[in-house]
Amino acid sequence: MNAKTHLLIVDDEEANRDMLARRLERHGYGVDVAASALEAMAALAARAFDVVLLDVQMPGMSGIEMLREVRSRFTQAQLPVIMVTARHESVDVVEALDLGANDYITKPVDLPVALARIRTQVSRRQAERALADSEERYALAVRGSRDGLWDWRIDVDRFFFSARWNEILGYPPEEATGQIDRWLDRVHPDDRERVRAEIDDQLAGRSSNFESEHRVRHRAGQYRWVLVRGAVVRDATDCPVRMAGSVTDITEGKVADALTGLPNRVLFMDRLGRLIDYRRRLGGMDFALLFLDLDHFKNINDTLGHQAGDQLLIHVARRLEQGLRTVDSVARIAGAERSASPVGDYTFARMGGDEFAVLLSGVRGVADAVSVAERIATLLADPIELEGQQVFTSTSIGIALSTTSSGPAADMLRDADTALYQAKAAGQARYAVFDHAMRQQVVERVQFETELRQAMDRREFVVHYQPIVSLSEHTVTSIEALVRWRHPARGLIGAREFVPIAEDTGLIVPLGYWVFDEVCRQVAAWSLVLPSLPRLAVAVNVSARQLAQADLPDRLAAIAARHGVPTRMLEIEMTESAMIANLDQVQAVVLRLKAVGFRLSIDDFGTGYSSFTYLQRLPVDRLKIDRSLLASEQESSPTALGILGTVVGLARHLNLEVVAEGVETPEQLERLQRIACGFGQGYVFLEPVAPDPMSRLLLSGGTSPSPAPYAEADLPA
């Protein structure tokens, strides 16, 4: 056997593929091996193979699923596939042959049989290649019954369509002849000009071969994707007299999602466009679009790997497919072709990434759409088994109705996406229904994000400082640095308004390092004039995104060293929610922060899953009780005081300092003193101020003169 004949063996069992590879190599074949379908698809993208030996049963993407993907890219003639199965009369074999497998062999592999079948496929492929070199039209005919044939007599403008061509477009086989316009008139309006140009290029000799992917209208009204190939026959004067070729229905490869098998964005948008057109022409039918996004999907990819993420998407697709009622007619590819009428069913699609969409036709109002959204939430409530552990997921859903969204399909999808954004902003694991006010909010949000990005370049951020006071001695014991945005039109904007957006966009990382650098510069300046400053610590907030960076401790230590500030003078504040979101990863960063000398505190304690368990794993120095616990309407009740007292007592037991944030009234201060809370921070002492007023306070000895509030103007000049 010619050594240039190259085989690809795909089998997850190492012993099976290695043994078969060695035996085939001894018979003169070049052999590559792949342990998974994903690895095999990468190999097919990298080089050409003559035959693929594909195991049916594999974890992850099965052999059947890989075969479907292969056939979306290669015909049976271009790449023969021999399935390998241990089940002699399995339905897998029938399904594989239906999907385009060329042959099959059984395990344990009978080598003489395998060699004979490989030779058959190689010989057939070589014969078809030779035939294609000599006669393009007959080579196309040999490609098999899945392709349609066409023949255009240019001189008399007579066009022949094979029975398969008509079958692809839903016409009876007897309609075999016509003119070329019978084809071109059915081409999608967006593709028609391009197809005509490609034909003209071929006729004029500007292209070596004709190959065109485009959409053609099916008799039922929807569009099918086809791949049309052809070649020109010329007379003695080099004038084109005939053009012939094949047509292949590639709709499934174009409109099916390779991972889940669901319709993809292409089919979904086509379906949505047809519904919009149907409603515009006939009226009286409402429909809804549900746009889904899995919550915290990135965490799955980051912690368990992308293969686990793919498996999660497959599980979600199957659960939604099977869980929605049978009468809901959740459609796959075939579902889009059941009838010419688009009324009364669903199309469920994967739009890309972790986004899915459901198109509900024939709804009676928003209640129908909300009912489906709630059912979807219920379907995803149960855990999914991934990589040997249970994973919980949820979805946020944006709903757009045909009664409130107008315009083309892309506009309705945009409206559903806008509602999805609102659902996520409201806390995730919920749904939101689009209204026109949302669009304005999104426009304002985009404008705000743009201004926020520009603010970094324009140096519009400033750092203010607020003292933390000993409640027993009325002295300043530490300071918190708080970033503010000096907006050119709106004035000073607090962190609570822009930091969440900076976190979402990733701007929080460069902003966080800028704040830390600015604080270190200010501490260095204060140290020159305030001998008592080393006894104080200046606290700086770090974001969840910063905590996810393994080099955070070393970068912060380097900034402090550049300004000559000892790390013991700096306190790193981390929110409770950021700590719990990924405790294992955060723990390593926190331990390193402590090792290089920073003080550590937990900010906003009480807003998340407050637990003293994780505090035992982390070298934290201080807890900062969130203002929401202190500002409760029931704050003076025995229960509220009991909760605060419990937090203070447990923190003291763990040798942690406790700071109450948001202390605004003398009454709140008195209650904190009653439960022996050590420290307080808030407007009752001083609002956040610029560096100069804080300098005056520190120069005055850092004494809080009274529990009554005082502002920047009250500080000594």
XYZ file of C-alpha atoms in Angstrom:
717
model
C 0.000 0.000 0.000
C 1.240 3.461 -0.875
C 2.715 5.071 2.240
C 1.120 8.357 1.194
C -2.284 6.934 2.094
C -2.933 8.488 5.479
C -5.447 7.284 8.066
C -6.827 8.930 11.201
C -7.829 6.622 14.076
C -10.195 8.190 16.638
C -10.656 6.163 19.846
C -10.642 7.219 23.509
C -9.106 3.881 24.538
C -5.321 4.223 24.226
C -4.696 0.492 23.940
C -7.223 0.103 21.101
C -5.952 2.965 18.954
C -2.247 2.217 19.500
C -2.596 -1.463 18.666
C -4.625 -0.767 15.528
C -2.224 2.005 14.481
C 0.804 -0.290 14.746
C -0.882 -3.048 12.731
C -1.930 -0.653 9.966
C 1.511 0.979 9.842
C 2.993 -2.476 9.247
C 0.811 -2.647 6.124
C 2.256 0.580 4.754
C -0.265 3.160 5.922
C 0.615 6.492 7.479
C -1.401 6.728 10.702
C -2.327 9.557 13.075
C -4.331 8.960 16.255
C -6.747 11.107 18.289
C -8.058 10.405 21.784
C -11.252 12.458 21.417
C -13.564 13.965 18.837
C -12.288 17.468 19.604
C -8.683 16.355 19.081
C -9.724 14.631 15.836
C -11.475 17.731 14.472
C -8.315 19.716 15.163
C -6.278 17.117 13.255
C -8.696 17.294 10.293
C -8.293 21.049 10.243
C -4.514 20.737 10.225
C -4.012 18.197 7.423
C -5.762 15.970 4.895
C -6.584 12.307 5.530
C -7.719 9.582 3.165
C -9.895 7.626 5.622
C -11.089 8.131 9.208
C -11.634 5.141 11.518
C -14.092 6.546 14.083
C -15.108 4.881 17.341
C -18.861 5.237 17.994
C -18.762 5.301 21.778
C -16.600 8.099 23.226
C -17.034 10.446 26.196
C -17.760 14.078 25.473
C -18.588 14.394 21.790
C -19.520 10.885 20.616
C -18.525 9.353 17.312
C -22.042 9.971 15.977
C -21.817 13.656 16.920
C -18.377 13.955 15.356
C -19.643 12.258 12.186
C -22.388 14.863 11.936
C -19.775 17.618 12.238
C -17.462 15.939 9.691
C -20.289 15.613 7.179
C -21.012 19.311 7.508
C -17.504 19.918 6.159
C -16.657 16.933 3.963
C -18.702 14.774 1.642
C -18.454 10.992 1.688
C -16.168 11.184 -1.304
C -13.935 13.871 0.137
C -13.394 12.056 3.420
C -14.530 8.437 3.853
C -15.472 7.531 7.439
C -15.530 3.944 8.704
C -17.335 3.581 12.035
C -15.912 1.204 14.661
C -18.478 -0.292 17.048
C -18.596 -3.129 19.521
C -22.289 -3.699 18.915
C -22.878 -5.815 15.819
C -26.511 -4.894 15.242
C -26.610 -1.537 16.978
C -28.920 1.286 16.069
C -25.719 3.369 16.146
C -24.605 1.703 12.916
C -27.884 2.526 11.180
C -27.798 6.100 12.437
C -24.169 6.493 11.351
C -24.910 5.195 7.848
C -27.877 7.557 7.614
C -25.602 10.446 8.609
C -23.117 9.617 5.873
C -20.715 6.991 7.212
C -19.122 5.083 4.343
C -18.822 1.724 6.134
C -18.361 0.105 9.546
C -16.278 -2.562 11.269
C -16.848 -4.241 14.620
C -14.733 -4.758 17.716
C -12.568 -6.680 18.263
C -11.220 -5.562 14.921
C -10.725 -8.340 12.347
C -7.621 -6.965 10.605
C -8.159 -8.622 7.169
C -11.727 -7.310 7.077
C -10.584 -3.862 8.182
C -7.828 -3.793 5.546
C -10.288 -4.817 2.824
C -12.755 -2.115 3.748
C -10.046 0.526 4.025
C -8.710 -0.486 0.591
C -12.216 -0.234 -0.811
C -12.676 3.286 0.498
C -9.185 4.391 -0.564
C -9.615 2.908 -4.030
C -13.007 4.510 -4.417
C -11.643 7.878 -3.302
C -8.685 7.632 -5.675
C -10.973 6.665 -8.560
C -13.253 9.592 -7.859
C -10.284 11.955 -7.714
C -9.100 10.725 -11.091
C -12.584 11.032 -12.482
C -12.879 14.572 -11.155
C -9.638 15.519 -12.920
C -10.983 14.333 -16.263
C -14.683 15.189 -16.109
C -16.141 17.473 -13.432
C -19.772 16.733 -14.225
C -19.412 12.937 -13.873
C -17.266 13.300 -10.798
C -20.071 15.283 -9.168
C -22.558 12.565 -10.129
C -20.437 9.955 -8.338
C -20.605 11.979 -5.124
C -23.820 10.175 -4.319
C -27.546 10.596 -4.162
C -27.314 13.285 -1.471
C -26.242 15.779 -4.146
C -28.429 17.213 -6.861
C -27.134 17.710 -10.409
C -27.666 20.545 -12.849
C -26.726 21.192 -16.462
C -27.031 24.571 -18.178
C -26.902 24.772 -21.994
C -25.726 28.350 -22.232
C -26.232 28.722 -25.976
C -29.985 28.000 -25.740
C -30.467 28.996 -22.073
C -31.854 25.596 -21.180
C -31.430 24.438 -17.596
C -31.740 20.829 -16.362
C -32.481 20.028 -12.694
C -32.057 16.508 -11.323
C -34.673 14.884 -9.103
C -32.470 15.448 -6.058
C -32.222 19.167 -6.840
C -36.016 19.383 -6.846
C -36.214 17.302 -3.683
C -33.922 19.708 -1.850
C -36.292 22.575 -2.671
C -39.528 20.644 -2.188
C -40.603 20.400 -5.838
C -41.822 17.294 -7.684
C -39.145 15.454 -9.676
C -40.916 15.932 -13.014
C -40.104 19.655 -12.989
C -36.752 18.919 -14.547
C -36.185 21.724 -17.046
C -36.413 25.467 -17.292
C -34.201 28.527 -17.620
C -31.418 29.669 -15.329
C -33.669 32.395 -13.909
C -35.786 29.619 -12.362
C -32.821 29.014 -10.072
C -31.672 32.603 -9.604
C -35.163 33.916 -8.828
C -35.273 31.550 -5.829
C -31.918 32.728 -4.447
C -32.248 34.871 -1.320
C -32.332 38.580 -2.246
C -29.270 39.246 -0.076
C -27.287 36.548 -1.951
C -28.596 36.985 -5.508
C -26.207 39.686 -6.733
C -23.196 37.802 -5.381
C -24.271 34.519 -7.043
C -24.748 36.235 -10.395
C -21.290 37.786 -10.067
C -19.741 34.389 -9.259
C -21.359 32.865 -12.356
C -20.163 35.771 -14.505
C -16.606 35.355 -13.170
C -16.675 31.682 -14.121
C -18.035 32.344 -17.609
C -15.465 35.093 -18.199
C -12.608 32.877 -17.029
C -11.809 35.068 -14.024
C -12.168 32.090 -11.653
C -10.816 28.578 -12.027
C -13.913 26.860 -10.616
C -17.432 27.732 -9.568
C -18.312 27.119 -5.935
C -21.016 29.119 -4.186
C -22.725 28.866 -0.800
C -26.059 30.677 -0.684
C -29.682 30.447 0.373
C -32.453 29.208 -1.921
C -36.172 29.464 -1.201
C -37.887 26.175 -0.411
C -41.347 25.546 -1.817
C -42.726 25.822 1.752
C -41.395 29.365 2.032
C -38.297 29.019 4.208
C -34.768 29.227 2.847
C -32.313 26.323 2.583
C -28.547 26.671 2.465
C -26.950 25.008 -0.561
C -23.430 24.554 -1.871
C -23.436 24.748 -5.670
C -20.367 23.613 -7.603
C -19.792 23.679 -11.336
C -17.431 23.898 -14.288
C -17.633 25.430 -17.766
C -17.234 23.675 -21.110
C -15.874 25.935 -23.871
C -15.841 25.619 -27.645
C -12.864 25.923 -29.976
C -13.045 29.721 -29.755
C -12.950 29.568 -25.936
C -16.568 30.689 -25.639
C -18.607 29.051 -22.842
C -21.293 26.780 -24.231
C -22.169 24.642 -21.262
C -21.922 24.723 -17.477
C -22.708 21.768 -15.234
C -22.290 20.779 -11.635
C -23.889 19.715 -8.377
C -25.945 21.158 -5.535
C -25.596 19.972 -1.940
C -28.028 20.770 0.846
C -25.782 22.126 3.616
C -28.592 23.556 5.734
C -27.895 21.309 8.704
C -24.243 22.278 8.805
C -25.113 25.935 8.457
C -28.008 26.160 10.890
C -27.244 23.463 13.494
C -25.112 24.144 16.517
C -22.274 21.619 16.409
C -22.094 21.193 20.191
C -25.753 20.811 21.180
C -27.402 19.896 17.872
C -29.908 22.710 18.388
C -30.711 25.305 15.752
C -28.078 28.019 15.712
C -28.312 31.781 15.328
C -28.631 31.556 11.525
C -31.764 29.394 11.622
C -33.202 31.227 14.596
C -32.892 34.645 12.972
C -34.393 33.289 9.754
C -37.322 31.866 11.727
C -37.758 35.117 13.641
C -37.670 37.129 10.422
C -40.356 34.934 8.873
C -42.580 35.340 11.934
C -42.200 39.119 11.785
C -43.038 39.086 8.077
C -45.993 36.739 8.626
C -47.430 39.004 11.337
C -46.897 42.117 9.226
C -48.707 40.601 6.226
C -51.552 38.752 7.953
C -51.729 40.294 11.431
C -53.559 38.844 14.378
C -50.717 36.663 15.678
C -48.475 37.667 18.558
C -45.223 35.996 19.531
C -42.454 36.375 22.087
C -38.694 36.022 22.165
C -36.935 34.752 25.290
C -33.189 35.389 25.416
C -31.360 33.254 28.012
C -27.896 33.603 29.497
C -26.474 31.158 32.055
C -25.418 32.799 35.300
C -21.799 32.336 36.412
C -20.959 30.148 33.389
C -17.452 31.621 33.275
C -16.804 30.246 36.761
C -17.490 26.712 35.479
C -15.027 27.150 32.602
C -12.396 28.675 34.882
C -12.640 26.076 37.649
C -13.574 22.823 35.859
C -12.271 23.539 32.361
C -13.821 24.222 28.972
C -14.744 20.583 28.381
C -16.877 20.662 31.515
C -18.361 23.923 30.276
C -19.284 22.255 26.988
C -20.894 19.377 28.858
C -22.893 21.844 30.931
C -24.221 23.472 27.761
C -25.231 20.074 26.394
C -26.975 19.159 29.665
C -28.828 22.467 29.694
C -29.923 22.023 26.076
C -31.215 18.500 26.673
C -32.943 19.458 29.926
C -34.750 22.362 28.307
C -35.583 20.302 25.230
C -37.024 17.425 27.200
C -38.490 19.407 30.074
C -40.730 21.738 28.144
C -44.067 20.119 27.484
C -44.381 17.963 24.363
C -47.128 20.216 23.065
C -44.697 23.110 23.154
C -42.995 21.583 20.096
C -39.503 22.708 20.967
C -37.956 22.569 17.534
C -34.721 21.179 16.265
C -33.710 21.462 12.641
C -36.541 19.343 11.301
C -39.021 21.269 13.399
C -38.519 24.342 11.289
C -39.821 22.468 8.247
C -42.969 20.829 9.549
C -45.335 23.144 7.733
C -45.539 26.396 5.845
C -47.485 27.994 8.679
C -45.274 29.418 11.423
C -48.082 29.599 13.972
C -48.327 27.780 17.280
C -44.930 26.277 18.101
C -41.525 27.064 19.547
C -38.042 27.281 18.127
C -35.304 26.703 20.708
C -31.755 27.599 19.677
C -28.242 28.075 20.968
C -27.153 31.568 19.961
C -23.483 31.112 20.870
C -21.430 30.844 24.063
C -23.799 30.279 26.982
C -26.710 32.079 25.320
C -29.921 30.348 24.249
C -33.141 31.683 22.791
C -36.735 30.503 22.628
C -39.157 31.834 20.050
C -42.800 31.367 21.057
C -45.346 31.880 18.314
C -49.058 32.237 18.925
C -48.789 33.640 22.473
C -51.819 35.327 24.028
C -49.827 37.926 25.925
C -46.993 38.506 28.331
C -48.404 35.930 30.770
C -47.653 33.107 28.325
C -44.051 34.228 27.917
C -43.577 34.666 31.666
C -45.021 31.195 32.261
C -42.408 29.657 29.976
C -39.640 31.711 31.620
C -40.681 30.438 35.041
C -40.805 26.858 33.752
C -37.288 27.220 32.355
C -36.065 28.489 35.736
C -37.600 25.429 37.395
C -36.010 23.056 34.885
C -32.543 24.411 35.667
C -32.970 24.414 39.442
C -31.754 20.825 39.929
C -27.993 20.193 40.037
C -26.062 18.829 37.064
C -23.314 16.217 37.446
C -20.011 17.449 35.954
C -16.538 16.017 36.436
C -17.737 13.946 39.387
C -19.311 16.836 41.268
C -22.696 18.502 41.390
C -22.929 21.898 39.746
C -25.831 24.291 40.149
C -26.725 26.737 37.430
C -29.428 29.277 36.812
C -30.376 31.537 33.965
C -31.334 35.152 33.491
C -33.989 35.729 30.849
C -34.910 38.745 28.757
C -38.375 38.753 27.170
C -39.417 40.789 24.133
C -42.957 40.733 22.738
C -44.009 41.371 19.159
C -46.501 43.901 20.516
C -43.754 46.104 21.983
C -40.850 45.412 19.605
C -41.010 46.601 16.035
C -38.681 46.524 13.091
C -36.476 43.705 11.768
C -35.399 40.540 13.577
C -32.136 42.083 14.781
C -34.073 44.834 16.576
C -36.284 42.368 18.444
C -33.246 40.360 19.489
C -31.648 43.585 20.698
C -34.762 44.350 22.766
C -34.669 40.894 24.372
C -30.960 41.359 25.054
C -31.735 44.704 26.703
C -34.270 43.008 28.974
C -31.723 40.272 29.712
C -29.236 42.912 30.797
C -31.819 44.374 33.160
C -32.521 40.929 34.609
C -28.831 40.359 35.314
C -28.443 43.830 36.789
C -31.329 43.079 39.161
C -29.485 40.122 40.645
C -29.529 37.299 38.075
C -31.637 34.106 38.179
C -34.686 36.129 37.149
C -36.486 37.467 34.105
C -37.364 40.918 32.810
C -39.841 42.005 30.133
C -38.676 44.640 27.661
C -40.238 48.078 27.570
C -39.079 51.203 25.792
C -37.801 52.802 29.001
C -35.230 49.995 29.186
C -33.751 51.033 25.868
C -33.143 54.532 27.168
C -31.558 53.108 30.293
C -29.213 51.004 28.174
C -28.297 54.029 26.062
C -27.528 55.943 29.251
C -25.527 53.001 30.595
C -23.443 52.822 27.401
C -22.824 56.559 27.603
C -21.846 56.231 31.256
C -19.421 53.400 30.429
C -17.870 55.516 27.666
C -17.398 58.454 30.029
C -15.973 56.106 32.662
C -13.356 54.832 30.211
C -12.471 58.380 29.246
C -12.211 59.395 32.915
C -9.074 57.281 33.331
C -7.315 59.074 30.492
C -8.566 62.464 31.642
C -7.410 61.941 35.253
C -10.859 62.674 36.638
C -10.595 60.300 39.605
C -9.622 61.559 43.062
C -9.101 59.856 46.412
C -10.878 61.036 49.543
C -10.239 59.837 53.063
C -12.507 59.038 56.017
C -11.277 58.363 59.557
C -12.002 55.218 61.538
C -12.480 56.146 65.182
C -12.005 54.294 68.452
C -15.437 54.366 70.117
C -13.922 54.212 73.591
C -11.190 56.843 73.179
C -12.650 59.072 70.423
C -9.361 59.047 68.522
C -8.589 58.334 64.894
C -6.954 54.918 64.690
C -6.934 54.371 60.917
C -8.157 55.878 57.667
C -10.046 54.477 54.698
C -9.233 55.652 51.177
C -12.332 56.094 49.005
C -12.222 56.780 45.271
C -14.433 59.479 43.799
C -15.110 60.537 40.213
C -14.981 64.259 39.568
C -17.369 64.229 36.617
C -17.089 67.342 34.399
C -20.886 67.780 34.274
C -22.293 65.964 37.303
C -19.700 66.886 39.880
C -18.389 64.454 42.485
C -19.767 60.908 42.039
C -19.484 58.311 44.800
C -17.953 54.888 44.312
C -21.241 53.009 44.762
C -22.502 54.547 41.509
C -19.592 53.740 39.206
C -17.539 50.943 40.792
C -20.060 48.158 39.887
C -19.882 49.253 36.243
C -16.090 49.428 36.403
C -16.171 45.887 37.830
C -18.381 44.639 34.957
C -16.223 46.228 32.262
C -12.857 45.293 33.767
C -11.863 48.931 34.288
C -11.753 48.247 38.007
C -8.338 46.589 37.659
C -6.373 49.573 36.300
C -8.458 51.907 38.480
C -7.681 49.828 41.570
C -3.941 49.970 40.952
C -4.140 53.713 40.319
C -5.940 54.249 43.645
C -3.364 52.166 45.496
C -0.506 54.091 43.902
C -2.164 57.414 44.785
C -2.713 56.313 48.399
C 0.919 55.242 48.740
C 2.036 58.616 47.332
C -0.158 60.422 49.889
C 0.979 58.259 52.814
C 4.592 58.969 51.877
C 3.846 62.714 51.866
C 2.088 62.541 55.237
C 4.974 60.572 56.745
C 7.289 63.540 56.174
C 5.223 65.865 58.397
C 3.401 63.504 60.761
C 5.717 61.561 63.097
C 2.715 59.732 64.594
C 1.457 58.456 61.239
C 3.235 55.050 61.392
C 0.841 54.113 64.198
C -2.065 54.468 61.764
C -3.052 52.211 58.901
C -4.593 53.478 55.668
C -7.149 51.038 54.217
C -7.537 50.540 50.461
C -10.292 48.512 48.777
C -9.421 45.828 46.229
C -11.989 44.386 43.846
C -13.050 40.813 43.163
C -11.288 40.984 39.786
C -8.060 42.063 41.452
C -8.315 39.242 43.980
C -8.505 36.819 41.076
C -4.996 37.882 39.967
C -2.303 35.690 41.470
C 0.314 38.462 41.199
C -1.770 41.018 43.153
C 0.280 40.790 46.402
C 3.606 41.271 44.642
C 2.322 44.155 42.520
C 0.922 45.984 45.565
C 4.108 45.382 47.545
C 6.170 46.755 44.646
C 4.041 49.929 44.500
C 4.418 50.455 48.259
C 8.186 49.909 48.042
C 8.495 52.414 45.188
C 6.983 55.096 47.429
C 8.953 53.981 50.494
C 5.810 53.028 52.445
C 6.054 49.994 54.778
C 3.335 47.451 54.023
C 2.351 47.424 57.729
C 0.938 50.937 57.220
C -1.494 49.681 54.568
C -4.671 47.689 55.066
C -6.293 45.751 52.237
C -10.099 45.702 52.341
C -11.893 42.843 50.563
C -15.666 42.479 50.281
C -17.280 39.427 51.802
C -18.948 38.451 48.514
C -15.602 38.550 46.673
C -14.059 36.283 49.316
C -16.761 33.627 49.177
C -17.177 33.584 45.378
C -13.967 31.596 44.927
C -12.546 30.887 48.347
C -9.818 28.454 47.290
C -8.329 30.856 44.754
C -8.734 33.860 47.051
C -7.139 32.056 49.977
C -3.796 31.751 48.198
C -3.814 35.459 47.306
C -4.851 36.500 50.829
C -2.135 34.391 52.464
C 0.432 36.015 50.196
C -0.891 39.510 51.032
C -0.428 38.716 54.715
C 3.015 37.253 54.106
C 4.296 40.482 52.535
C 3.060 42.462 55.544
C -0.330 43.992 54.696
C -3.141 44.228 57.254
C -6.350 42.592 56.045
C -10.013 43.370 56.602
C -13.369 42.073 55.378
C -15.578 44.899 54.103
C -19.397 44.916 53.888
C -19.655 42.022 56.359
C -23.256 40.905 56.676
C -24.324 41.472 53.065
C -23.380 38.045 51.712
C -23.308 34.524 53.114
C -21.888 35.711 56.421
C -19.958 32.830 57.907
C -17.210 32.703 60.479
C -16.053 29.374 59.029
C -14.042 30.946 56.224
C -12.607 33.514 58.645
C -10.795 30.662 60.385
C -9.010 29.881 57.090
C -7.892 33.451 56.386
C -5.484 35.657 58.373
C -7.914 38.565 58.665
C -7.305 41.380 61.165
C -10.602 43.234 61.060
C -14.299 42.923 60.210
C -16.243 45.911 58.931
C -19.968 45.509 59.626
C -22.006 46.729 56.676
C -24.080 49.870 57.181
C -27.248 47.940 56.289
C -27.111 46.100 59.638
C -26.839 49.356 61.525
C -29.346 51.332 59.436
C -32.158 48.782 59.738
C -35.597 50.150 60.567
C -35.541 47.776 63.509
C -32.036 48.774 64.585
C -33.147 49.721 68.099
C -35.066 46.487 68.644
C -33.654 43.838 70.985
C -33.336 41.450 68.028
C -31.297 43.900 65.957
C -29.054 44.710 68.888
C -28.717 41.012 69.600
C -27.514 40.338 66.033
C -24.943 43.124 66.231
C -23.858 41.976 69.680
C -23.443 38.411 68.425
C -21.254 39.550 65.521
C -19.121 41.678 67.863
C -18.794 38.875 70.404
C -17.827 36.215 67.881
C -15.332 38.542 66.233
C -13.763 39.255 69.608
C -13.577 35.489 70.214
C -11.653 35.186 66.928
C -9.364 38.066 67.945
C -10.726 40.291 65.200
C -11.290 44.031 65.452
C -14.793 45.188 64.540
C -15.623 48.412 62.702
C -19.226 49.555 62.259
C -19.653 51.397 58.956
C -22.245 54.080 58.229
C -22.540 55.511 61.742
C -24.626 58.621 61.141
C -26.414 59.546 64.378
C -25.476 59.865 68.059
C -28.158 57.274 68.807
C -26.446 54.707 66.578
C -23.120 55.540 68.213
C -24.582 55.057 71.684
C -25.989 51.639 70.742
C -22.615 50.541 69.356
C -20.879 51.620 72.560
C -23.479 49.683 74.560
C -22.475 46.398 72.837
C -18.748 47.262 73.150
C -18.097 47.621 69.427
C -14.495 48.748 69.126
C -14.489 51.137 66.164
C -16.834 53.203 64.051
C -16.784 55.027 60.745
C -19.335 57.441 59.333
C -20.707 60.931 58.988
C -21.228 61.216 62.750
C -17.460 61.675 62.865
C -16.504 63.018 59.445
C -17.587 62.695 55.852
C -14.948 61.523 53.336
C -12.669 64.491 52.642
C -9.839 65.458 50.315
C -6.213 64.945 51.425
C -5.704 68.508 52.747
C -8.573 68.480 55.286
C -7.500 65.003 56.396
C -3.984 66.337 56.879
C -5.346 69.073 59.176
C -7.241 66.506 61.221
C -4.130 64.362 61.635
C -2.010 67.393 62.539
C -4.561 68.322 65.224
C -3.830 65.035 66.960
C -6.523 62.882 65.338
C -9.006 63.457 68.162
C -12.723 63.323 67.497
C -14.043 66.209 69.667
C -17.626 64.933 70.047
C -20.058 62.341 68.747
C -21.943 65.050 66.865
C -21.383 65.186 63.103
C -18.934 67.691 61.731
C -17.994 68.431 58.168
C -14.857 69.469 56.335
C -15.509 73.135 57.147
C -15.331 72.383 60.877
C -11.735 71.167 60.696
C -9.038 73.513 62.010
C -7.490 75.630 59.276
